[in-house]
mmCIF file of C-alpha atoms and ligand atoms in Angstrom:
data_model
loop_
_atom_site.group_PDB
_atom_site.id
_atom_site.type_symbol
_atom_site.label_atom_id
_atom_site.label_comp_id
_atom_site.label_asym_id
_atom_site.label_seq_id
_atom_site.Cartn_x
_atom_site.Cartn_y
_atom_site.Cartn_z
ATOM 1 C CA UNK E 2 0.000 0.000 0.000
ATOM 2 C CA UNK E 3 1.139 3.559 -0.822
ATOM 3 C CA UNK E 4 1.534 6.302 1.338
ATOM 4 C CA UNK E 5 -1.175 8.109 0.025
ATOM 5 C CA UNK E 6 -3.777 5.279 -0.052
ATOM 6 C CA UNK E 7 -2.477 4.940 3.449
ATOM 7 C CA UNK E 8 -3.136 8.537 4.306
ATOM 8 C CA UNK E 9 -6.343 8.397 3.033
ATOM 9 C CA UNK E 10 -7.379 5.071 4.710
ATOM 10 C CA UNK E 11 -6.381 6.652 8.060
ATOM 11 C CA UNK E 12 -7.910 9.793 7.469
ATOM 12 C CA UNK E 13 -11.354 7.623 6.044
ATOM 13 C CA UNK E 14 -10.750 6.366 9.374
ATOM 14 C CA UNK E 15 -10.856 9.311 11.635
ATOM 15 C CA UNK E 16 -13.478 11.156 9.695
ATOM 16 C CA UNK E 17 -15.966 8.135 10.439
ATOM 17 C CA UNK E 18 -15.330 8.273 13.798
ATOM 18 C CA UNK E 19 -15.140 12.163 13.827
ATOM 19 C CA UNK E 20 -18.710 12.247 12.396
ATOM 20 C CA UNK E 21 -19.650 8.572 12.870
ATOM 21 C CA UNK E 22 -20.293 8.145 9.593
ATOM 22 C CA UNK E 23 -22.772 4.855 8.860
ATOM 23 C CA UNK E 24 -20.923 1.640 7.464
ATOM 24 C CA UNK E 25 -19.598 1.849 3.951
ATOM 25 C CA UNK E 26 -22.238 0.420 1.367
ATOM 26 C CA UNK E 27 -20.655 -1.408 -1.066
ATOM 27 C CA UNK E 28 -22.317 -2.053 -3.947
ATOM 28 C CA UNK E 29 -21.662 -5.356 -6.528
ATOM 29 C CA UNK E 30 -22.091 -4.086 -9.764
ATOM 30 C CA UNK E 31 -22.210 -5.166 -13.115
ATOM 31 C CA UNK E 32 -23.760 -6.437 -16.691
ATOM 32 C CA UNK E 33 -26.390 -9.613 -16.198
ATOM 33 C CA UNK E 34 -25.346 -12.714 -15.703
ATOM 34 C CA UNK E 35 -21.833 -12.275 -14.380
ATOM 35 C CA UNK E 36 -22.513 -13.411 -10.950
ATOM 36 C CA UNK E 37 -23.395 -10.952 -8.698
ATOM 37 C CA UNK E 38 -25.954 -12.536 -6.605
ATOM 38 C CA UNK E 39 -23.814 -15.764 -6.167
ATOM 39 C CA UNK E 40 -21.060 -13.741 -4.899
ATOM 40 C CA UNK E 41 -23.073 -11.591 -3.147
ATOM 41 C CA UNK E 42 -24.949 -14.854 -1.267
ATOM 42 C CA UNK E 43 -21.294 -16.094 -0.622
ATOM 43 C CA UNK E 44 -20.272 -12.577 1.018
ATOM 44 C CA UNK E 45 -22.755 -12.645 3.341
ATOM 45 C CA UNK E 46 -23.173 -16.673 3.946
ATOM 46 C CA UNK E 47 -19.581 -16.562 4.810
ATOM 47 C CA UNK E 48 -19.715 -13.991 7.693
ATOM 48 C CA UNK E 49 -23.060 -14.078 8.324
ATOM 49 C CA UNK E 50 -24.528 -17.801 7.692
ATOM 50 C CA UNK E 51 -27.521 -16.452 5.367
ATOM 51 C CA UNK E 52 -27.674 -15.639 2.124
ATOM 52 C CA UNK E 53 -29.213 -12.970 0.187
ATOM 53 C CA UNK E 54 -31.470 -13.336 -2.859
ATOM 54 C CA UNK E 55 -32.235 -16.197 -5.639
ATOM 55 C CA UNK E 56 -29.451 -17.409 -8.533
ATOM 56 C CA UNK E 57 -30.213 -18.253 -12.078
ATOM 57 C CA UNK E 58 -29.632 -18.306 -15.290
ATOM 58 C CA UNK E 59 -32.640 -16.172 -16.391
ATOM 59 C CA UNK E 60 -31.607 -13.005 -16.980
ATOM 60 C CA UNK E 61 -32.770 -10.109 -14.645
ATOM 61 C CA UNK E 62 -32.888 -12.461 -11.563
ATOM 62 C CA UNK E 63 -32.195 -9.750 -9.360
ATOM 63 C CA UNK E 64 -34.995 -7.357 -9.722
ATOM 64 C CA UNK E 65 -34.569 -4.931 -6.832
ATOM 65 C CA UNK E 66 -31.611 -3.664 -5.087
ATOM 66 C CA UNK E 67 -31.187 -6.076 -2.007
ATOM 67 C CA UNK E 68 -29.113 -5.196 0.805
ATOM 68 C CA UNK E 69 -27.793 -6.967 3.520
ATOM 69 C CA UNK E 70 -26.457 -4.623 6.913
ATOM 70 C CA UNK E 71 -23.452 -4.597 9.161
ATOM 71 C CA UNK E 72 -21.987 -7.507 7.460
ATOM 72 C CA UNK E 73 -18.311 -7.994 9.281
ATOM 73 C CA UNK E 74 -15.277 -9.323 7.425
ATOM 74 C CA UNK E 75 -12.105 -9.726 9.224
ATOM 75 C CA UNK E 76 -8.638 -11.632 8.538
ATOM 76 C CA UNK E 77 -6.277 -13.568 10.192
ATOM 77 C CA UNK E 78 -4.092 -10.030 11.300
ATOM 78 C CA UNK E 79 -7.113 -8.342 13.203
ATOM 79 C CA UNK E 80 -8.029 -6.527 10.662
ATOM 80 C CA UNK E 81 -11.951 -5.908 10.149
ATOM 81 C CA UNK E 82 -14.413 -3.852 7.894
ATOM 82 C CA UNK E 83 -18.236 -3.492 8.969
ATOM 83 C CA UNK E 84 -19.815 -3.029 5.664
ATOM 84 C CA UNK E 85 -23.632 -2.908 4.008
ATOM 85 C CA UNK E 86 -23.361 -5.025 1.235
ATOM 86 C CA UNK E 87 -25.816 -4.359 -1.943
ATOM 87 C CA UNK E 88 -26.595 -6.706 -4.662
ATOM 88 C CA UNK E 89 -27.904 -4.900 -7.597
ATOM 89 C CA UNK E 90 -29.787 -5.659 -10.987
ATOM 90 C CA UNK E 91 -27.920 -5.983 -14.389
ATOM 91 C CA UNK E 92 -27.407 -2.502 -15.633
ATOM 92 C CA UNK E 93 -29.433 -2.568 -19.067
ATOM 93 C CA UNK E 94 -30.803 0.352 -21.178
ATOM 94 C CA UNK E 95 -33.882 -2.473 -22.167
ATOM 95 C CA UNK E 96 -35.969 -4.768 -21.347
ATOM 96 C CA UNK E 97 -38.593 -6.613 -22.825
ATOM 97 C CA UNK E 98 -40.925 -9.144 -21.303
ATOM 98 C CA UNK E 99 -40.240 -11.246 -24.475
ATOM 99 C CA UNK E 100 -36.701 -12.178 -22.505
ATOM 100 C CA UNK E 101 -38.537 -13.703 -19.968
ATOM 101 C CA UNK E 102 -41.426 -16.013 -22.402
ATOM 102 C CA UNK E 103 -38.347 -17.536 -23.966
ATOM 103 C CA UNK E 104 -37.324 -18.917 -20.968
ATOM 104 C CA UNK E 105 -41.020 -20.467 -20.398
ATOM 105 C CA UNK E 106 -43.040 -17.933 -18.040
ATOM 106 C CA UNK E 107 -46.040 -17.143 -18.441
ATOM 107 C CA UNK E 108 -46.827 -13.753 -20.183
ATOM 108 C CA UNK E 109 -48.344 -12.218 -17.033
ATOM 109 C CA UNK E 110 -45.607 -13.241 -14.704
ATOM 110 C CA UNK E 111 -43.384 -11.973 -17.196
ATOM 111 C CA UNK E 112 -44.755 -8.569 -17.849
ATOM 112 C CA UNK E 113 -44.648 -8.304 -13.757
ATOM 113 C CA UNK E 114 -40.434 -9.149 -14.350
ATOM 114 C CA UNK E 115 -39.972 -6.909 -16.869
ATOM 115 C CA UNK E 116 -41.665 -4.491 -14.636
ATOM 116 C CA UNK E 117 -40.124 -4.931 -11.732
ATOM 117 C CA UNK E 118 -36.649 -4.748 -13.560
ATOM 118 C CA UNK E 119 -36.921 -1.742 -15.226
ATOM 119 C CA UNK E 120 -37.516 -0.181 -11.072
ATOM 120 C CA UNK E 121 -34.444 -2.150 -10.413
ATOM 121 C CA UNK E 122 -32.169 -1.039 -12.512
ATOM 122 C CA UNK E 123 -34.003 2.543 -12.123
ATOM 123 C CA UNK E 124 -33.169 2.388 -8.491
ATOM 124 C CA UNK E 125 -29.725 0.786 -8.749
ATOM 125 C CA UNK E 126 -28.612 3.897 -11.204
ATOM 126 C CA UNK E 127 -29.745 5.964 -8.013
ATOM 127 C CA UNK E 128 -28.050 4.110 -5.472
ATOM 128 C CA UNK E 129 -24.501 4.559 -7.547
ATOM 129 C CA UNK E 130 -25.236 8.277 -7.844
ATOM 130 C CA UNK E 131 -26.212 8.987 -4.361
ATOM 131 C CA UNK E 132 -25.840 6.028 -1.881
ATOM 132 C CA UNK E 133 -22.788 3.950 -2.236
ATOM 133 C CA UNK E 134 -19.326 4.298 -0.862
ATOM 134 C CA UNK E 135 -17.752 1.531 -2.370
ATOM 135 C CA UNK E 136 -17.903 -0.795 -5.822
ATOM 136 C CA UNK E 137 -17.226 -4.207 -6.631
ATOM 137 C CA UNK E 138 -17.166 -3.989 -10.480
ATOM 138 C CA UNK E 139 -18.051 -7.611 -11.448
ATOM 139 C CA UNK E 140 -17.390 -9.077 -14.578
ATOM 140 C CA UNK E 141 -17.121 -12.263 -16.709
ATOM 141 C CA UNK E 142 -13.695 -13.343 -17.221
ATOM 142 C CA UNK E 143 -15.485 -15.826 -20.339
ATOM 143 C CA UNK E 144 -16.037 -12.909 -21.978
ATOM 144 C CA UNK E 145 -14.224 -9.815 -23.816
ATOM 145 C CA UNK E 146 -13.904 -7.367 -20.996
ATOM 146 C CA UNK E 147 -14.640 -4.498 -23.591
ATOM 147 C CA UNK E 148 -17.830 -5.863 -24.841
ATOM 148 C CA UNK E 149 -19.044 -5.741 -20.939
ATOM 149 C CA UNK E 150 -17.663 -2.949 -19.239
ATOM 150 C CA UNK E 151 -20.323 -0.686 -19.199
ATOM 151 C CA UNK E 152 -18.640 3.410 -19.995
ATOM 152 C CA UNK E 153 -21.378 5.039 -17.848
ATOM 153 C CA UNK E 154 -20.635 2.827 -14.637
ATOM 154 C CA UNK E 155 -16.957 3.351 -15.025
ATOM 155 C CA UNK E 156 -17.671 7.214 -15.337
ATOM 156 C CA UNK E 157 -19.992 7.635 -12.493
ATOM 157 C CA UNK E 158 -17.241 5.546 -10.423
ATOM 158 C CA UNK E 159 -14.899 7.510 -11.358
ATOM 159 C CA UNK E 160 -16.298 10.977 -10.849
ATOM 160 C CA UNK E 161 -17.352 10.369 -7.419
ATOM 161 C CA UNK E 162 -13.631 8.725 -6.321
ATOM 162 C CA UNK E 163 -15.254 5.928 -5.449
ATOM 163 C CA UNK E 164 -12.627 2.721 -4.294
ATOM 164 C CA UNK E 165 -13.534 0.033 -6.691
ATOM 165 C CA UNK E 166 -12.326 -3.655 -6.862
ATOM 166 C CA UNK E 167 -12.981 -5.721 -10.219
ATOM 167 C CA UNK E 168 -13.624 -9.091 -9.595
ATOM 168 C CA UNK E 169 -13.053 -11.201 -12.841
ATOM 169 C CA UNK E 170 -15.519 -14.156 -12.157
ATOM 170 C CA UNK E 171 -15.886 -17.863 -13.197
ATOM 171 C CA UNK E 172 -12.462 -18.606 -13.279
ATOM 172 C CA UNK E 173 -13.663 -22.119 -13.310
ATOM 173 C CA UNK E 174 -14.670 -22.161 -16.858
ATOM 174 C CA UNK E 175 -12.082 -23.278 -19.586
ATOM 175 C CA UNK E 176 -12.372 -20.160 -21.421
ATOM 176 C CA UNK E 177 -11.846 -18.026 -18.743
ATOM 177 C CA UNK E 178 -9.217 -15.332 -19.164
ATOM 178 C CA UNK E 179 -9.016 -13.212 -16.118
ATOM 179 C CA UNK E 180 -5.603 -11.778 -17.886
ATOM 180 C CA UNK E 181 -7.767 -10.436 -20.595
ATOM 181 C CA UNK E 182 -9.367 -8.450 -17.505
ATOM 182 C CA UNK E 183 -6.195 -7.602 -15.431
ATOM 183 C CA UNK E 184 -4.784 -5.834 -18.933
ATOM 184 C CA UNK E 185 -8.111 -3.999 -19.263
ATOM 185 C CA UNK E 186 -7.808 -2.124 -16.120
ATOM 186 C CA UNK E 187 -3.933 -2.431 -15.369
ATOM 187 C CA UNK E 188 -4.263 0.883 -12.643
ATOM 188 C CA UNK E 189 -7.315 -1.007 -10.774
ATOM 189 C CA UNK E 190 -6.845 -4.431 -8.463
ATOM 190 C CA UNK E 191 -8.360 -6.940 -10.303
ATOM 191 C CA UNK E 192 -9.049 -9.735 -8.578
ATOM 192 C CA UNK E 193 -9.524 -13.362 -10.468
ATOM 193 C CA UNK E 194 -12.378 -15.351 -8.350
ATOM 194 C CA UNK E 195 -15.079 -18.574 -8.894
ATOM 195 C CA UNK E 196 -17.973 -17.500 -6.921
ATOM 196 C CA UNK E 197 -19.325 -20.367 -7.741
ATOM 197 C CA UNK E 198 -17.192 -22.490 -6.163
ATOM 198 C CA UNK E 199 -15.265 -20.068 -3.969
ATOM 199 C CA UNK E 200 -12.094 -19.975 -5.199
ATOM 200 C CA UNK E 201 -9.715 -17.170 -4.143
ATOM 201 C CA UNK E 202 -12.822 -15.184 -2.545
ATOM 202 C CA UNK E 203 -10.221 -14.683 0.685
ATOM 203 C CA UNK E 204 -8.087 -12.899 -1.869
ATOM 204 C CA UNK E 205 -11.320 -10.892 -2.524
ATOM 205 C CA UNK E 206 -11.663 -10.291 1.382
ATOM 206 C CA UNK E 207 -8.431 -9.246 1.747
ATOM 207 C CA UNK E 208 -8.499 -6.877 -0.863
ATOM 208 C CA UNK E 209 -11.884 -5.135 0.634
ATOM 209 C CA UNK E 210 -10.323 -4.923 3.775
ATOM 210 C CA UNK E 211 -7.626 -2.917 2.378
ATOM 211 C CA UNK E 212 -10.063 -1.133 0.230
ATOM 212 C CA UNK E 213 -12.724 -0.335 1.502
ATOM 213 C CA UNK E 214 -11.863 0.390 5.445
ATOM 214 C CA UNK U 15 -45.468 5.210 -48.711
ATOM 215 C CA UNK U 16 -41.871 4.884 -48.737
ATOM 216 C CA UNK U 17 -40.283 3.400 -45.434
ATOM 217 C CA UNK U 18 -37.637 5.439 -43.294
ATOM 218 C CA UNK U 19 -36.036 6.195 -40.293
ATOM 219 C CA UNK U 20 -35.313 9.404 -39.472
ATOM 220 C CA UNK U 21 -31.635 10.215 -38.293
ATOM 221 C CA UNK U 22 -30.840 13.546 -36.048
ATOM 222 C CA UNK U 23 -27.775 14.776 -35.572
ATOM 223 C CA UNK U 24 -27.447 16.958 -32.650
ATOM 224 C CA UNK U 25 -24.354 19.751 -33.346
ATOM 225 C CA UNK U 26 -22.209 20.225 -29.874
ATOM 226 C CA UNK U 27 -23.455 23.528 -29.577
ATOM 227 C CA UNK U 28 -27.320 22.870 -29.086
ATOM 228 C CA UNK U 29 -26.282 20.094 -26.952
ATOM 229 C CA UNK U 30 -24.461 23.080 -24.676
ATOM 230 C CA UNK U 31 -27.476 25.662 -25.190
ATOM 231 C CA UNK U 32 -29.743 22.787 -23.376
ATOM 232 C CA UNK U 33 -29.988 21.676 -19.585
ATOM 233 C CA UNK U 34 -29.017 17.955 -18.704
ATOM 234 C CA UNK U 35 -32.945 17.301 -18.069
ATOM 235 C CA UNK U 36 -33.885 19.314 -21.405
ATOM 236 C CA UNK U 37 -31.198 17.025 -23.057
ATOM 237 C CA UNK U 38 -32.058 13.628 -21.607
ATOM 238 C CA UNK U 39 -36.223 14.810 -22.392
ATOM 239 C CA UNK U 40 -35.749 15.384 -25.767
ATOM 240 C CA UNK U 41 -33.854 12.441 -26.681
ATOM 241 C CA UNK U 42 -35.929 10.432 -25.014
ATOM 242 C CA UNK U 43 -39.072 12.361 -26.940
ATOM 243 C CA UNK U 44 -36.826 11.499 -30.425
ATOM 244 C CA UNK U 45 -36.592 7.943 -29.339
ATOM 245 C CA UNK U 46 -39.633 7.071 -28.337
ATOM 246 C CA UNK U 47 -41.196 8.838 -31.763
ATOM 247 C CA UNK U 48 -38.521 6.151 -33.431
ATOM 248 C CA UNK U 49 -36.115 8.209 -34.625
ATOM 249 C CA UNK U 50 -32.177 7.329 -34.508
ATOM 250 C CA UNK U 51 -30.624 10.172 -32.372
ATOM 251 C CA UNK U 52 -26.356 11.109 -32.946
ATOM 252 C CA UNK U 53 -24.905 13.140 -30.316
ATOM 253 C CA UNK U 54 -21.700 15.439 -31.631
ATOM 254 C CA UNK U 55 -20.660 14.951 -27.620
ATOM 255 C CA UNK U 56 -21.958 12.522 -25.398
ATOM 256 C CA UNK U 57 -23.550 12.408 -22.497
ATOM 257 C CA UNK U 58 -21.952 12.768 -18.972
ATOM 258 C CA UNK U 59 -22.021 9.557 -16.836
ATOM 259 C CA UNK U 60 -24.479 11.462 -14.564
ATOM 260 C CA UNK U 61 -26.588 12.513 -17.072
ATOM 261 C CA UNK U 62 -26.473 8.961 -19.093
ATOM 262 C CA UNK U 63 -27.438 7.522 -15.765
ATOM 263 C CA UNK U 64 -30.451 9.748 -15.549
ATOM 264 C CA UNK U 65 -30.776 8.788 -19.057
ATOM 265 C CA UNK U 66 -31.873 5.164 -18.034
ATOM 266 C CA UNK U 67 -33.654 5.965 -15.358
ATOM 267 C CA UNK U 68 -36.638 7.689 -17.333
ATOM 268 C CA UNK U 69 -35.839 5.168 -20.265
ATOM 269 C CA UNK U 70 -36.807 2.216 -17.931
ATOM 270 C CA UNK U 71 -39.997 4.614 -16.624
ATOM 271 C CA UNK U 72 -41.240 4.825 -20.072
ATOM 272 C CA UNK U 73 -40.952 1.040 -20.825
ATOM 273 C CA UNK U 74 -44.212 -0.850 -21.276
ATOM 274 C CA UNK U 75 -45.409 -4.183 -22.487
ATOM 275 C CA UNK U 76 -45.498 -4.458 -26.205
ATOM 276 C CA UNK U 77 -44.729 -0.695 -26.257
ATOM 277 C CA UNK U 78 -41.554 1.177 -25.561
ATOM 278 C CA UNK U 79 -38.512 -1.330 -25.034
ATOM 279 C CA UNK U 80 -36.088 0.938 -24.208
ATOM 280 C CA UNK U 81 -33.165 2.334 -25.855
ATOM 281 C CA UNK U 82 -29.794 1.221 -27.345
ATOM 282 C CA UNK U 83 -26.450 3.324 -26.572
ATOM 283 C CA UNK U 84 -23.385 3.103 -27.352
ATOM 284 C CA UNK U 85 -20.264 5.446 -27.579
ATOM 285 C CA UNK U 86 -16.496 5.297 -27.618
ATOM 286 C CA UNK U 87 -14.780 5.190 -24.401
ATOM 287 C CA UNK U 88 -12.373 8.291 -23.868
ATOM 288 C CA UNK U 89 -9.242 8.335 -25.916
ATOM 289 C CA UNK U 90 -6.758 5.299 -24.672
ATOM 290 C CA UNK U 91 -3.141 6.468 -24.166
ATOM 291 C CA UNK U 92 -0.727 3.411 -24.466
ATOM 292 C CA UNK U 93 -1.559 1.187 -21.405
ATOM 293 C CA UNK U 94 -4.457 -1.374 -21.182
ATOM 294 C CA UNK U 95 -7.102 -0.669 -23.535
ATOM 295 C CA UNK U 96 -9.405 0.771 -20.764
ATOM 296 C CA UNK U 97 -6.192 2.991 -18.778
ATOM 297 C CA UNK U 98 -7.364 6.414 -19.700
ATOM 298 C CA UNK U 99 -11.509 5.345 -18.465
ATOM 299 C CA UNK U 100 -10.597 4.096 -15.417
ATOM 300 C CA UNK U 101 -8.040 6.145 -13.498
ATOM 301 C CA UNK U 102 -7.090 8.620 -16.643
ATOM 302 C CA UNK U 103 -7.652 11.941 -16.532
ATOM 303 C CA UNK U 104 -10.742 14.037 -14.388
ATOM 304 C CA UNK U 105 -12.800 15.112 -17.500
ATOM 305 C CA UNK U 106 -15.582 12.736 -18.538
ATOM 306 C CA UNK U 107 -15.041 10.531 -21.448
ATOM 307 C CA UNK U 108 -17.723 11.572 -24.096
ATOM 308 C CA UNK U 109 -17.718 11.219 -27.453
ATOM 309 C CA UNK U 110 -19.742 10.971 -30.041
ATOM 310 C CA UNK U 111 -22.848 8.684 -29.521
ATOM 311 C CA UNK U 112 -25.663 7.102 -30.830
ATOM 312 C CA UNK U 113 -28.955 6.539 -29.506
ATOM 313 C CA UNK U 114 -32.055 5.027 -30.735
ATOM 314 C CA UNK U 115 -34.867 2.474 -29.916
ATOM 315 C CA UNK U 116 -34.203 -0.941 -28.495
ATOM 316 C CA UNK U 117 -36.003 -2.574 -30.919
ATOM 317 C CA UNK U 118 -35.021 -1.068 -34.414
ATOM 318 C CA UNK U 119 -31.391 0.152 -33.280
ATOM 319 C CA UNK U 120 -29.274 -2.882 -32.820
ATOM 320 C CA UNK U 121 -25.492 -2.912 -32.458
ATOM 321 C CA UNK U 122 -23.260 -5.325 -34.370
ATOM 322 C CA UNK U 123 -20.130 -4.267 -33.612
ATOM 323 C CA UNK U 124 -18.444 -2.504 -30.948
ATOM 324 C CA UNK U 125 -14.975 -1.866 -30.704
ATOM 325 C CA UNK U 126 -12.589 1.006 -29.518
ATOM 326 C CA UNK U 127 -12.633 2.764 -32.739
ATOM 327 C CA UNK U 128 -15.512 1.699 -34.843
ATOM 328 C CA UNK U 129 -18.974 1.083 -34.074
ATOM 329 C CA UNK U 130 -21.512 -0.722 -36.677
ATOM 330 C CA UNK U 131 -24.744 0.037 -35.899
ATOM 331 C CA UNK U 132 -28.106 -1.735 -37.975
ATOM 332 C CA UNK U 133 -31.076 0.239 -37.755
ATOM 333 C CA UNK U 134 -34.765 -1.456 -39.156
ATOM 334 C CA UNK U 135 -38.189 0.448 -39.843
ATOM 335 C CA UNK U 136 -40.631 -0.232 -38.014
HETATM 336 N N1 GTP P 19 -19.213 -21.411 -13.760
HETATM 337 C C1 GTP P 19 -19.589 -20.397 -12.969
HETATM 338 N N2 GTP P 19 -20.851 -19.959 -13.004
HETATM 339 C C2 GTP P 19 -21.196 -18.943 -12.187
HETATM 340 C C3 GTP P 19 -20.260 -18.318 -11.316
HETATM 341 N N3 GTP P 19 -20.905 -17.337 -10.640
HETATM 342 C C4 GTP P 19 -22.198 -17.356 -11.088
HETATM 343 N N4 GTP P 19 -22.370 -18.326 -12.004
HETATM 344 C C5 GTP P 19 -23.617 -18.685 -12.708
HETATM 345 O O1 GTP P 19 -24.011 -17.603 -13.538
HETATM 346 C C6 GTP P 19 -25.433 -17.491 -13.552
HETATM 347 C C7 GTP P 19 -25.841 -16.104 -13.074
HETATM 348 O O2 GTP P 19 -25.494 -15.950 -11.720
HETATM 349 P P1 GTP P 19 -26.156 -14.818 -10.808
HETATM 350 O O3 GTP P 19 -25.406 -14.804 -9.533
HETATM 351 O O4 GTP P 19 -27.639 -14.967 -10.784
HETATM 352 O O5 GTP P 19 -25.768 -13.542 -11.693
HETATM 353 P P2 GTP P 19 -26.217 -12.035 -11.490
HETATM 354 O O6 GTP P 19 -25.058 -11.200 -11.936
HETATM 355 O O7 GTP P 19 -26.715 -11.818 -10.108
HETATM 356 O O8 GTP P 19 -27.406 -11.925 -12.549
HETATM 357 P P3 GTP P 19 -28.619 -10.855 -12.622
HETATM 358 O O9 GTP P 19 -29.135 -10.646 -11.233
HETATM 359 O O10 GTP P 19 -29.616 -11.524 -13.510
HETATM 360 O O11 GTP P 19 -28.025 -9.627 -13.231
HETATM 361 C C8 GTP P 19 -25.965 -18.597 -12.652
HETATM 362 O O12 GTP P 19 -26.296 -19.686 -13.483
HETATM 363 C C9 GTP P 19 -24.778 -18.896 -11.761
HETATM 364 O O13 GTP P 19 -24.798 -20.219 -11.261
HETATM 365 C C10 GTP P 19 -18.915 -18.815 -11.297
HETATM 366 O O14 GTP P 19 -18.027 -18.349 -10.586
HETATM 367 N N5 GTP P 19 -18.642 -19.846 -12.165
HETATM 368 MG MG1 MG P 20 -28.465 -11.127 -9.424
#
């Protein structure tokens, strides 16, 4: 760690005590599909023991912002973050119910998804503006980071300083390529994890320790 | 009657005459009335972000979809192809951009320095 990103830490540090700040909210975010949920149900199961909200491969699973308080991570050295961890929906510019009939629902039930999305990505463009401290930029590390990254998130991270980990998921699949991701953002800590099956998330809680305290 | 699509393209200046929410309004009022909508300068994150908000408060079943964006990402100086975005330089990277509806606009190809765009009738 730097000096700087040590001053700052220690000076996060006082001013939250100064002004006792609430618990940073960190908020998993990223394109649909790339395993947000999962990771976000392993975040909490693993320091809490429950989990969060529903996995599949439907698109638009997660429909409303979820978030889960005062969720404690700590390492082997003593050192601890309290954090309010947020799963959020898919970032998408559309939706249409249509995405939902193909994978067998019912037209009604899927009008109510499509519905409910469009409020939950709505709300989760909201939350990045005004209500989170912290980012964990997921993406899948099957796919060509460029096609993914979304240049609106990255902006609205950027302009508001916010700390940001990317998390290059499903290392687990043949054609991963977390490298593909690391060279992407070579100035950011990119951090190569199966949330799946849990590989290298301790790397993960390391690095939000570091990050995000 | 002959089938079209009509194309706008918004000069830099009028984009800087008009208010983020008098932006956002009338592209979303262009997009909606189908049209395909080119931006000489893109949108700031804030304002793209805003952007999708009242584009997913407009969506309805077999109605409105939604929109389709894209735009390049700020210029890339040596380094990974995404230095300069994340952790470049404090200005907001945007360029020109297109905009149109989700269901006639579709992208094809997306890359740093070309974007192919195919655009039905409706
Ligand atoms: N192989 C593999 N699959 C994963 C991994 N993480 C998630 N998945 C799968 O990817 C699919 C989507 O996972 P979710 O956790 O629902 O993804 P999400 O980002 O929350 O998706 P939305 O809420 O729809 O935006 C599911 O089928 C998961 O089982 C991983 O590390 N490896
Ligand atoms: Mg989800």
């Amino acid at each position: 760690m730097d000096i700087l990103t040590k001053a700052r830490k220690r000076l996060s540090r006082f001013l939250r005590v100064f002004f006792k700040k609430k618990r940073s909210r960190i908020g998993i975010y990223g394109p649909p599909n790339a395993g947000k949920t999962t990771l976000a149900n392993r975040i909490v199961r693993d320091w809490t023991g429950d989990a969060l909200g529903p996995v599949s491969e439907i698109p638009h699973e997660t429909r409303r912002a979820r978030r889960r308080e005062g969720v404690t991570i700590s390492n082997g050295n003593g050192d601890s973050i309290v954090i309010d961890i947020v799963d959020t929906p898919g970032v998408t510019t559309k939706i249409d119910y249509h995405e939902f009939t193909e994978y067998g629902i019912e037209k009604e039930e899927a009008v109510k998804r499509a519905r409910e999305a469009t409020e939950g990505v709505a709300e989760a463009m909201h939350w990045l503006r005004e209500d989170i401290d912290g980012v964990i930029y997921m993406l899948d590390a099957t796919l060509d980071p460029f096609q993914q990254v979304n240049i609106m998130m990255v902006g609205i991270i950027e302009s508001r300083d916010l700390p940001v980990i990317i998390v290059a998921n499903k290392i687990d699949l043949p054609d991963a390529s977390p490298g593909r991701i690391k060279s992407a953002f070579p100035q950011h800590p990119v951090i190569p994890i199966s949330g799946l099956e849990g590989t290298n998330v301790d790397d993960l809680y390391e690095k939000m320790i570091e990050f995000f305290g | 009657m002959i089938q079209g699509v009509q194309l706008d393209l918004i000069s830099e200046e009028r984009l800087a005459r008009l208010t983020s929410m008098e932006k956002i309004r009338l592209i979303l009022d262009e997009v909606m009335a189908g049209n395909i909508v080119v931006l000489e300068k893109g949108l700031t994150p804030e304002e793209s972000s805003r952007l999708i908000e009242m584009t997913m408060m407009e969506i309805s079943p077999d109605g409105f979809a939604g929109i389709e964006m894209e735009t390049y990402p700020a210029r890339a100086q040596g380094g990974g192809l995404l230095a300069r975005l994340f952790g470049g330089g404090r200005e907001s990277p945007s360029r020109l951009t297109v905009i149109g509806p989700a269901n006639q606009l579709k992208m094809l190809r997306k890359e740093r320095d070309l974007i192919s765009a195919w655009v039905s009738s409706r």
